[in-house]
PDB file of C-alpha atoms in Angstrom:
ATOM      1  CA  MET A  81      75.325 117.502  96.774  1.00 70.00           C
ATOM      2  CA  GLN A  82      78.656 117.524  98.459  1.00 79.00           C
ATOM      3  CA  LYS A  83      81.855 117.260  95.956  1.00 94.00           C
ATOM      4  CA  ILE A  84      83.923 113.975  96.235  1.00 97.00           C
ATOM      5  CA  ARG A  85      86.852 113.137  94.396  1.00 98.00           C
ATOM      6  CA  ILE A  86      89.188 110.351  93.793  1.00 98.00           C
ATOM      7  CA  GLY A  87      92.444 110.171  93.090  1.00 98.00           C
ATOM      8  CA  TYR A  88      95.576 107.505  92.455  1.00 98.00           C
ATOM      9  CA  GLY A  89      99.577 107.262  93.081  1.00 98.00           C
ATOM     10  CA  TYR A  90     101.491 104.433  91.787  1.00 98.00           C
ATOM     11  CA  ASP A  91     105.496 104.694  92.795  1.00 97.00           C
ATOM     12  CA  VAL A  92     108.632 102.412  92.029  1.00 97.00           C
ATOM     13  CA  HIS A  93     111.637 102.560  93.534  1.00 97.00           C
ATOM     14  CA  GLN A  94     115.039 100.568  93.048  1.00 97.00           C
ATOM     15  CA  LEU A  95     115.965  98.809  96.510  1.00 97.00           C
ATOM     16  CA  ALA A  96     119.924  98.751  97.072  1.00 97.00           C
ATOM     17  CA  ASP A  97     122.195  97.396  99.443  1.00 96.00           C
ATOM     18  CA  GLY A  98     123.492 100.324 102.194  1.00 93.00           C
ATOM     19  CA  GLU A  99     120.847 102.457 101.614  1.00 95.00           C
ATOM     20  CA  GLU A 100     118.248 103.440 104.194  1.00 96.00           C
ATOM     21  CA  PHE A 101     115.127 101.413 103.993  1.00 97.00           C
ATOM     22  CA  TRP A 102     111.756 104.042 104.797  1.00 98.00           C
ATOM     23  CA  LEU A 103     108.765 102.674 103.993  1.00 98.00           C
ATOM     24  CA  GLY A 104     105.339 104.191 105.645  1.00 98.00           C
ATOM     25  CA  GLY A 105     107.337 106.881 107.770  1.00 98.00           C
ATOM     26  CA  ILE A 106     108.898 103.705 109.365  1.00 97.00           C
ATOM     27  CA  LYS A 107     112.680 103.118 109.192  1.00 97.00           C
ATOM     28  CA  LEU A 108     113.159  99.351 108.575  1.00 97.00           C
ATOM     29  CA  ASP A 109     115.753  97.245 109.606  1.00 94.00           C
ATOM     30  CA  TYR A 110     117.467  95.892 106.479  1.00 95.00           C
ATOM     31  CA  HIS A 111     120.610  95.367 104.573  1.00 95.00           C
ATOM     32  CA  ARG A 112     118.702  96.969 101.343  1.00 95.00           C
ATOM     33  CA  GLY A 113     116.723 100.477 100.993  1.00 95.00           C
ATOM     34  CA  ALA A 114     115.356 102.273  98.358  1.00 96.00           C
ATOM     35  CA  VAL A 115     117.164 104.796  96.396  1.00 96.00           C
ATOM     36  CA  GLY A 116     115.593 108.227  95.606  1.00 93.00           C
ATOM     37  CA  HIS A 117     116.551 112.004  95.752  1.00 92.00           C
ATOM     38  CA  SER A 118     114.358 112.395  99.075  1.00 94.00           C
ATOM     39  CA  ASP A 119     114.361 109.475 101.397  1.00 96.00           C
ATOM     40  CA  ALA A 120     112.794 107.554  98.557  1.00 97.00           C
ATOM     41  CA  ASP A 121     109.513 106.242 100.988  1.00 98.00           C
ATOM     42  CA  VAL A 122     107.381 104.769  98.014  1.00 98.00           C
ATOM     43  CA  LEU A 123     104.272 104.486 100.280  1.00 98.00           C
ATOM     44  CA  ILE A 124     104.446 107.932 101.211  1.00 98.00           C
ATOM     45  CA  HIS A 125     105.080 109.434  97.641  1.00 98.00           C
ATOM     46  CA  VAL A 126     102.050 106.992  95.900  1.00 98.00           C
ATOM     47  CA  ILE A 127      99.630 108.642  98.914  1.00 98.00           C
ATOM     48  CA  CYS A 128     101.031 112.324  98.097  1.00 98.00           C
ATOM     49  CA  ASP A 129     100.431 111.667  94.416  1.00 98.00           C
ATOM     50  CA  ALA A 130      96.937 110.427  94.667  1.00 98.00           C
ATOM     51  CA  LEU A 131      96.030 112.952  97.241  1.00 98.00           C
ATOM     52  CA  LEU A 132      97.178 115.687  95.041  1.00 98.00           C
ATOM     53  CA  GLY A 133      95.490 114.046  91.345  1.00 98.00           C
ATOM     54  CA  ALA A 134      92.157 113.748  93.445  1.00 98.00           C
ATOM     55  CA  ALA A 135      92.922 117.401  94.073  1.00 98.00           C
ATOM     56  CA  ASN A 136      93.647 118.327  90.085  1.00 98.00           C
ATOM     57  CA  LEU A 137      97.048 119.826  91.758  1.00 98.00           C
ATOM     58  CA  ARG A 138      99.832 117.952  89.153  1.00 97.00           C
ATOM     59  CA  ASP A 139     101.529 115.409  90.916  1.00 96.00           C
ATOM     60  CA  ILE A 140     104.522 115.161  93.992  1.00 94.00           C
ATOM     61  CA  GLY A 141     107.158 115.772  91.025  1.00 94.00           C
ATOM     62  CA  TYR A 142     105.628 119.035  90.369  1.00 95.00           C
ATOM     63  CA  HIS A 143     105.223 120.152  93.787  1.00 96.00           C
ATOM     64  CA  PHE A 144     108.517 118.784  95.252  1.00 95.00           C
ATOM     65  CA  PRO A 145     111.141 118.134  92.405  1.00 92.00           C
ATOM     66  CA  ASP A 146     114.036 115.909  92.086  1.00 90.00           C
ATOM     67  CA  THR A 147     115.748 118.679  90.651  1.00 92.00           C
ATOM     68  CA  ASP A 148     115.646 121.046  93.386  1.00 91.00           C
ATOM     69  CA  PRO A 149     118.866 120.828  96.164  1.00 91.00           C
ATOM     70  CA  LYS A 150     116.408 121.431  99.453  1.00 91.00           C
ATOM     71  CA  TYR A 151     114.891 117.920  98.655  1.00 92.00           C
ATOM     72  CA  LYS A 152     118.151 115.581  98.689  1.00 93.00           C
ATOM     73  CA  GLY A 153     117.221 113.369 101.265  1.00 92.00           C
ATOM     74  CA  ILE A 154     114.088 115.067 102.507  1.00 95.00           C
ATOM     75  CA  ASP A 155     111.831 113.198 105.048  1.00 97.00           C
ATOM     76  CA  SER A 156     109.009 112.570 102.949  1.00 97.00           C
ATOM     77  CA  LYS A 157     107.008 112.378 106.208  1.00 98.00           C
ATOM     78  CA  LYS A 158     107.201 116.594 105.721  1.00 98.00           C
ATOM     79  CA  LEU A 159     106.140 116.164 102.380  1.00 98.00           C
ATOM     80  CA  LEU A 160     103.044 114.447 103.047  1.00 98.00           C
ATOM     81  CA  ALA A 161     102.616 117.185 105.211  1.00 98.00           C
ATOM     82  CA  GLU A 162     103.005 119.886 102.926  1.00 98.00           C
ATOM     83  CA  THR A 163     101.119 118.065 100.661  1.00 98.00           C
ATOM     84  CA  THR A 164      97.658 117.468 103.197  1.00 98.00           C
ATOM     85  CA  LYS A 165      98.376 121.309 104.071  1.00 98.00           C
ATOM     86  CA  ILE A 166      97.736 121.869 100.242  1.00 98.00           C
ATOM     87  CA  ILE A 167      94.399 120.383  99.276  1.00 98.00           C
ATOM     88  CA  ARG A 168      93.437 121.780 102.633  1.00 98.00           C
ATOM     89  CA  ASN A 169      94.458 125.027 101.341  1.00 98.00           C
ATOM     90  CA  VAL A 170      91.788 124.867  98.064  1.00 97.00           C
ATOM     91  CA  GLY A 171      89.277 122.945 100.465  1.00 97.00           C
ATOM     92  CA  PHE A 172      89.317 119.613 100.444  1.00 98.00           C
ATOM     93  CA  GLU A 173      89.353 117.303 103.222  1.00 98.00           C
ATOM     94  CA  ILE A 174      90.246 113.238 103.322  1.00 98.00           C
ATOM     95  CA  GLY A 175      88.016 110.711 103.567  1.00 98.00           C
ATOM     96  CA  ASN A 176      89.989 107.558 103.112  1.00 98.00           C
ATOM     97  CA  ILE A 177      93.503 106.121 101.866  1.00 98.00           C
ATOM     98  CA  ASP A 178      93.672 102.710 100.790  1.00 98.00           C
ATOM     99  CA  ALA A 179      97.444 101.952  99.937  1.00 98.00           C
ATOM    100  CA  THR A 180      99.186  98.392  98.592  1.00 98.00           C
ATOM    101  CA  VAL A 181     102.898  98.079  99.192  1.00 98.00           C
ATOM    102  CA  SER A 182     104.469  95.092  96.533  1.00 97.00           C
ATOM    103  CA  LEU A 183     107.509  93.815  98.642  1.00 96.00           C
ATOM    104  CA  GLN A 184     109.117  90.475  98.075  1.00 95.00           C
ATOM    105  CA  LYS A 185     111.477  91.402 101.432  1.00 94.00           C
ATOM    106  CA  PRO A 186     111.768  92.175 103.920  1.00 95.00           C
ATOM    107  CA  LYS A 187     107.897  91.210 105.253  1.00 94.00           C
ATOM    108  CA  ILE A 188     106.144  94.117 107.132  1.00 96.00           C
ATOM    109  CA  LYS A 189     102.843  93.116 107.628  1.00 95.00           C
ATOM    110  CA  PRO A 190     103.939  93.046 111.208  1.00 96.00           C
ATOM    111  CA  VAL A 191     105.312  97.148 111.555  1.00 98.00           C
ATOM    112  CA  ILE A 192     102.026  97.919 109.642  1.00 98.00           C
ATOM    113  CA  PRO A 193      99.977  99.360 112.189  1.00 98.00           C
ATOM    114  CA  ASP A 194     103.069 101.787 113.081  1.00 98.00           C
ATOM    115  CA  MET A 195     102.883 102.893 109.505  1.00 98.00           C
ATOM    116  CA  ILE A 196      99.337 103.399 110.283  1.00 98.00           C
ATOM    117  CA  LYS A 197     100.191 105.315 113.417  1.00 98.00           C
ATOM    118  CA  CYS A 198     102.385 107.487 111.752  1.00 98.00           C
ATOM    119  CA  LEU A 199     101.391 108.345 108.663  1.00 98.00           C
ATOM    120  CA  SER A 200      97.811 109.349 110.236  1.00 98.00           C
ATOM    121  CA  GLU A 201      99.186 111.428 112.583  1.00 98.00           C
ATOM    122  CA  VAL A 202     101.130 113.234 110.015  1.00 98.00           C
ATOM    123  CA  MET A 203      97.845 113.733 107.793  1.00 98.00           C
ATOM    124  CA  GLU A 204      96.252 114.907 110.720  1.00 98.00           C
ATOM    125  CA  ILE A 205      93.271 111.986 109.704  1.00 98.00           C
ATOM    126  CA  ASP A 206      91.490 108.889 111.858  1.00 98.00           C
ATOM    127  CA  LYS A 207      93.705 105.792 111.680  1.00 98.00           C
ATOM    128  CA  GLU A 208      90.279 103.960 110.315  1.00 98.00           C
ATOM    129  CA  ASP A 209      90.825 106.211 107.378  1.00 98.00           C
ATOM    130  CA  LEU A 210      94.223 105.041 106.241  1.00 98.00           C
ATOM    131  CA  SER A 211      94.190 101.207 105.112  1.00 98.00           C
ATOM    132  CA  ILE A 212      98.106  99.783 104.257  1.00 98.00           C
ATOM    133  CA  LYS A 213      98.050  96.482 102.997  1.00 98.00           C
ATOM    134  CA  ALA A 214     101.121  94.238 101.975  1.00 98.00           C
ATOM    135  CA  THR A 215     101.979  91.763  98.984  1.00 97.00           C
ATOM    136  CA  THR A 216     104.391  90.061  97.070  1.00 95.00           C
ATOM    137  CA  THR A 217     104.443  89.323  93.496  1.00 94.00           C
ATOM    138  CA  GLU A 218     105.411  85.570  94.129  1.00 94.00           C
ATOM    139  CA  LYS A 219     108.818  85.967  92.975  1.00 95.00           C
ATOM    140  CA  LEU A 220     108.223  87.418  89.618  1.00 95.00           C
ATOM    141  CA  GLY A 221     109.610  90.537  88.074  1.00 96.00           C
ATOM    142  CA  PHE A 222     111.708  92.654  89.502  1.00 95.00           C
ATOM    143  CA  VAL A 223     109.351  92.806  93.150  1.00 95.00           C
ATOM    144  CA  GLY A 224     110.212  89.434  92.822  1.00 94.00           C
ATOM    145  CA  ARG A 225     113.646  89.486  92.224  1.00 95.00           C
ATOM    146  CA  GLU A 226     113.913  91.826  95.101  1.00 94.00           C
ATOM    147  CA  GLU A 227     115.769  94.688  92.883  1.00 96.00           C
ATOM    148  CA  GLY A 228     112.465  97.098  93.927  1.00 97.00           C
ATOM    149  CA  VAL A 229     109.699  98.092  95.725  1.00 97.00           C
ATOM    150  CA  ASP A 230     106.599  99.651  94.345  1.00 97.00           C
ATOM    151  CA  ALA A 231     103.102 100.509  95.740  1.00 98.00           C
ATOM    152  CA  HIS A 232      99.632 101.792  95.010  1.00 98.00           C
ATOM    153  CA  ALA A 233      96.862 103.798  96.679  1.00 98.00           C
ATOM    154  CA  VAL A 234      93.577 105.141  96.157  1.00 98.00           C
ATOM    155  CA  VAL A 235      92.070 108.363  98.146  1.00 98.00           C
ATOM    156  CA  LEU A 236      88.415 109.612  98.329  1.00 98.00           C
ATOM    157  CA  ILE A 237      88.732 113.107  98.932  1.00 98.00           C
ATOM    158  CA  TYR A 238      85.463 115.838  99.808  1.00 98.00           C
ATOM    159  CA  LYS A 239      84.717 119.761  99.950  1.00 95.00           C
ATOM    160  CA  LYS A 240      84.391 120.743 102.996  1.00 82.00           C
TER     161      LYS A 240
END
């Protein structure tokens, strides 16, 4: 019997004027951006957390702590590449990833194909194995007030 595992990730980042907005490895052209120790790419962070959790390897903060200056401003694609390497080093491969970003503005549906291309290349998986969806909160809560962005991801990994 093949061993399969499921992992889940959730993350939130505050939005602020004048910050760069990286999402899914793509820099968005918007006057507000996510605040964080790294480049604050909430989508990459939830994928990392889900992959690490599925492999029972703790979380992104354990492997890449925000107290370590070497991660200050780091491109989250590097964290994703390292996370993928970590789970592969213990014998797991990615089956598929399903992620949702909740953001009132800007609208990201037009750049989702670019995000899928970028992240699938970083993880060395087929584009068909990565689903990225976008939603709003119908102007409710911190996302609706455009104070922040959140994301969820579910992954399936399996032993090679």
